[in-house]
Coordinates of C-alpha atoms and ligand atoms in Angstrom, one line a residue:
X1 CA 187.9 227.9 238.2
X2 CA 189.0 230.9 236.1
X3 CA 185.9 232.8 234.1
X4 CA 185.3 232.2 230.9
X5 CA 183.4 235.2 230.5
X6 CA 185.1 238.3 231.6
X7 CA 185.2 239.2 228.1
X8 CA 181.7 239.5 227.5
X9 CA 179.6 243.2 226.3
X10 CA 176.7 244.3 225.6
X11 CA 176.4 243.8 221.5
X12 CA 173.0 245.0 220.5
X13 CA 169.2 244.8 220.8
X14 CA 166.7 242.6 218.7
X15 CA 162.7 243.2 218.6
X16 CA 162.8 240.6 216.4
X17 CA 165.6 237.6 215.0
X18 CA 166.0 239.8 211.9
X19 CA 167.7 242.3 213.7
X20 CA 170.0 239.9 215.9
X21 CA 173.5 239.6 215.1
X22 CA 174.8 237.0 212.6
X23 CA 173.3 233.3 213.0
X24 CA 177.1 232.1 213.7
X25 CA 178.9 230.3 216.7
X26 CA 177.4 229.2 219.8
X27 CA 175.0 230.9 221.9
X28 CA 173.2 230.6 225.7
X29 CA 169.9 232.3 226.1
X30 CA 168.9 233.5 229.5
X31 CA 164.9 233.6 230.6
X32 CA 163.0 234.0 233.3
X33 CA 160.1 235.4 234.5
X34 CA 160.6 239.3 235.5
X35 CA 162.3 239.9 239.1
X36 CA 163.5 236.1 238.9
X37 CA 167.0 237.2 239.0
X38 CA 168.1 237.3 235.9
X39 CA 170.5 240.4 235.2
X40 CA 172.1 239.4 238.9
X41 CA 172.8 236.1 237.8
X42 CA 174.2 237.0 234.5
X43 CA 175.8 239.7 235.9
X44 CA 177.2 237.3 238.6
X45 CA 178.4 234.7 236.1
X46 CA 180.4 237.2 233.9
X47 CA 182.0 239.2 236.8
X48 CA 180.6 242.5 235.7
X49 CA 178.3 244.1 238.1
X50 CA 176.6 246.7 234.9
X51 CA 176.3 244.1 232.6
X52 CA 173.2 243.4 232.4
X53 CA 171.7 246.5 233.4
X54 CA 171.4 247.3 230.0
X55 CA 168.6 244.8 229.6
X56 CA 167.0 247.0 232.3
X57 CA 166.7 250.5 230.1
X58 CA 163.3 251.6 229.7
X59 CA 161.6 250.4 226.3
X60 CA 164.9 247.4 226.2
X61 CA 163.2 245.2 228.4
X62 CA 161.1 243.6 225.8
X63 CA 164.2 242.8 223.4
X64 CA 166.8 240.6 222.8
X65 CA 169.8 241.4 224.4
X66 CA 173.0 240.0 222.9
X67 CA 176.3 239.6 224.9
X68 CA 179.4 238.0 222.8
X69 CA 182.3 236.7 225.0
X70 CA 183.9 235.8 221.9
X71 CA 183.8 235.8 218.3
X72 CA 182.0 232.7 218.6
X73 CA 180.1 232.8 221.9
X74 CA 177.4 234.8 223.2
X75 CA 175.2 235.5 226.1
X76 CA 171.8 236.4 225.3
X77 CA 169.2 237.7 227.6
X78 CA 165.8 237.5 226.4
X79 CA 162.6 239.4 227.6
X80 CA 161.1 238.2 230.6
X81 CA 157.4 238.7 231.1
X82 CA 154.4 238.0 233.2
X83 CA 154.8 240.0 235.5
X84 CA 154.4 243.8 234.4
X85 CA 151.0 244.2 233.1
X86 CA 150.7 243.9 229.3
X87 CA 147.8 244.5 226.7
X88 CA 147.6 241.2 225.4
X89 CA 148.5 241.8 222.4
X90 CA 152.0 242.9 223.6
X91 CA 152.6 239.8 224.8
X92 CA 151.2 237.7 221.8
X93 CA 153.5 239.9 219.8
X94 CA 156.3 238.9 222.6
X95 CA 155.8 235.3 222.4
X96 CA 155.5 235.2 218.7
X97 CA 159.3 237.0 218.9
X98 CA 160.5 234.5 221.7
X99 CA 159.5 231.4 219.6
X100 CA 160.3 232.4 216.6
X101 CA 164.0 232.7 218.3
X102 CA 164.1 229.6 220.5
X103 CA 162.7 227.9 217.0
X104 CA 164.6 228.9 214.6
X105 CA 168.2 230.1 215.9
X106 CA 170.6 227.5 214.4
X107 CA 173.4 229.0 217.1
X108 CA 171.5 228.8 220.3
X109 CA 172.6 225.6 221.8
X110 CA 170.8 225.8 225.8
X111 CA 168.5 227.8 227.5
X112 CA 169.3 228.8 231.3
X113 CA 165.9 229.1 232.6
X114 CA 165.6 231.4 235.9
X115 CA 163.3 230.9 239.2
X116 CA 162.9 231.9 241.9
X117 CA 163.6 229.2 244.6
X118 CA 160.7 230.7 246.6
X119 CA 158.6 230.3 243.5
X120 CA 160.0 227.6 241.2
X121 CA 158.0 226.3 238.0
X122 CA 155.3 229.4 237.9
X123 CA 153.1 229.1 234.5
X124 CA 155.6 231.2 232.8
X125 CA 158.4 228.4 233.3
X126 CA 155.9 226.1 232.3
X127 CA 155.4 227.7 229.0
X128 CA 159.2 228.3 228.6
X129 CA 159.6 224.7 229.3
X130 CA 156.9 224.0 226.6
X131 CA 158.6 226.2 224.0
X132 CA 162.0 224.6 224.8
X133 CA 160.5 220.8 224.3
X134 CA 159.2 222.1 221.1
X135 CA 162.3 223.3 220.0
X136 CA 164.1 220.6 221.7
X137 CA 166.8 222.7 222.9
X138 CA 168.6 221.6 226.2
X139 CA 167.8 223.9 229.0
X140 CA 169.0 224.4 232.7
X141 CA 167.3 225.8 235.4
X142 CA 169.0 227.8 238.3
X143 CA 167.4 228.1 241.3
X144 CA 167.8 231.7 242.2
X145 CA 168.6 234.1 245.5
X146 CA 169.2 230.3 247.5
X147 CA 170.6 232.0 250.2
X148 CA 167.1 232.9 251.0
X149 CA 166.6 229.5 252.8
X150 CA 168.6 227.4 254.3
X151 CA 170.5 224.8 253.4
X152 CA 168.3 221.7 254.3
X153 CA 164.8 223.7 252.7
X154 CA 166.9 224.6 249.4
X155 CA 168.0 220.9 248.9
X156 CA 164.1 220.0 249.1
X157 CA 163.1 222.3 246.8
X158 CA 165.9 221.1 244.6
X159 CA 164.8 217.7 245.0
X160 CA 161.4 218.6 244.4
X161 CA 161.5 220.5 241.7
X162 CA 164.0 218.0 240.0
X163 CA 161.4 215.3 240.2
X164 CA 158.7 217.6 238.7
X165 CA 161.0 218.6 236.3
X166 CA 161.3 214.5 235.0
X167 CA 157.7 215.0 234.2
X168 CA 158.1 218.3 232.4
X169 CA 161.4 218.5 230.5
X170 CA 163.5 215.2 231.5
X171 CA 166.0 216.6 229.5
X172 CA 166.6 219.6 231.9
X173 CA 168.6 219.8 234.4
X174 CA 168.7 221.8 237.7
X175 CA 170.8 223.1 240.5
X176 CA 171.1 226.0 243.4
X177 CA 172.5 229.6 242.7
X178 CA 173.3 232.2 244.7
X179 CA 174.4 236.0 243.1
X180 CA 174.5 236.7 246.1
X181 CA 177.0 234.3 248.7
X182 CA 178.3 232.7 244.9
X183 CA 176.3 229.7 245.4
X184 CA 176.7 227.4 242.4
X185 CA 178.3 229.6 240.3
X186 CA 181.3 227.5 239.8
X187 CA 178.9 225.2 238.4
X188 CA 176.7 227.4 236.4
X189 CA 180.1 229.1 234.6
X190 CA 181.1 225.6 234.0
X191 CA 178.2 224.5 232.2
X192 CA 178.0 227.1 229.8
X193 CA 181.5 227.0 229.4
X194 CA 181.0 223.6 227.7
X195 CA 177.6 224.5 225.8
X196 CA 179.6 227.7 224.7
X197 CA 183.2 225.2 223.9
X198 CA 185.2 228.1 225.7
X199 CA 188.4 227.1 227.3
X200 CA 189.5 228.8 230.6
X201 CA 191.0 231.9 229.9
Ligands
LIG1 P1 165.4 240.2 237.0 O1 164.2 241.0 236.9 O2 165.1 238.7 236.8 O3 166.6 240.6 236.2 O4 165.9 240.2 238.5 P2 167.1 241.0 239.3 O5 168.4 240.4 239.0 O6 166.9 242.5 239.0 O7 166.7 240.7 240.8 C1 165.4 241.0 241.3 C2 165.6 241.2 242.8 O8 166.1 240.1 243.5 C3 166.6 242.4 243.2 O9 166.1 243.1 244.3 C4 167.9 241.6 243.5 O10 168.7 242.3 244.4 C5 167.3 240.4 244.1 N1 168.2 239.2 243.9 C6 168.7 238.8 242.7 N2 169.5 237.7 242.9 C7 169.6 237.5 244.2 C8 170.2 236.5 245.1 O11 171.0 235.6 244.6 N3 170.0 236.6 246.4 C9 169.2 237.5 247.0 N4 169.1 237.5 248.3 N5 168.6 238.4 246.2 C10 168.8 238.4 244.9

């Protein structure tokens, strides 16, 4: 499959949706909790090793990140949290941002939800989960670094976490990804190729 995304930049920063760009288009949103493997996959999926460092600057970690691929597409990396430890009022302040966007954002049409296959469905995946039912956006969960087990163990856990999913999200769907050995990233191009309505370029 050719990519889709090749195109894609870093845009801008939001700390919060009045500062993100123009409410157009169609848009992806990438979360997961920190050290998940987020800026490999995105990284991996648009072909562009520095892409996402960005998202990875000192005092950027906590915005929006916002990636167009076209005039009428974007990539969007949003904070991941739960990991570094935060005053809780940070993170109140964080999850009032991250709602308010997965709520409100007429353009956002999925949400690629990151774990870890090692450690799939922690509480923050559960609350993005939550958020996403709320907002009832569609949302697709990569199982990340897969080539850390083998083949027979990561089907398990997909199975597994598939069936927990049912009783979580039913609308979400799941599969195995690699940035790695390229593991399902075919698949995971494709997908947001159709949520985004790019053609192959
Ligand atoms: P983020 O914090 O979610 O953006 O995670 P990173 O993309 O920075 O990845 C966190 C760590 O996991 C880094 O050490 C990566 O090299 C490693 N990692 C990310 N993706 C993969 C993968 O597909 N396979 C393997 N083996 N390691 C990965």
């Amino acid at each position: 499959m050719k990519n889709p995304f090749t195109a894609a930049e870093f845009l801008t920063s939001a700390a919060r949706l009045s500062q993100a760009p123009a409410d157009t288009g169609r848009e992806a949103a990438f979360a997961g909790r920190s050290n998940a493997g987020k800026s490999s996959a995105l990284n991996a999926i648009v072909g562009h090793k520095g892409l996402a460092r960005t998202s990875k600057t000192p005092g950027r970690t906590q915005l929006i990140n916002f990636f167009p691929v076209t005039d009428d597409a974007r990539l969007v990396d949003l904070p991941g949290y739960g990991y570094a430890k935060v005053p809780p009022e940070v993170k109140a302040q964080w999850e009032r941002h991250l709602t308010a966007y997965l709520q409100q954002r007429e353009s956002l049409v999925g949400l690629i939800l990151l774990m870890d296959i090692r450690h799939p469905l922690t509480d923050f995946d559960r609350q993005m989960l939550a958020w996403c039912r709320d907002a009832v956006l569609e949302v697709h969960v990569l199982l990340t670094k897969a080539d850390k087990l083998k083949r027979g163990a990561a089907q398990n856990t997909l199975l597994k976490v598939r069936r927990e999913l049912t009783g979580l999200y039913p609308q979400a769907s799941v599969q195995l990804f690699s940035a790695v050995d390229g593991t399902g990233l075919d698949a995971a191009r494709a997908l947001l190729a159709t949520w985004l309505e790019l053609g192959p370029s």
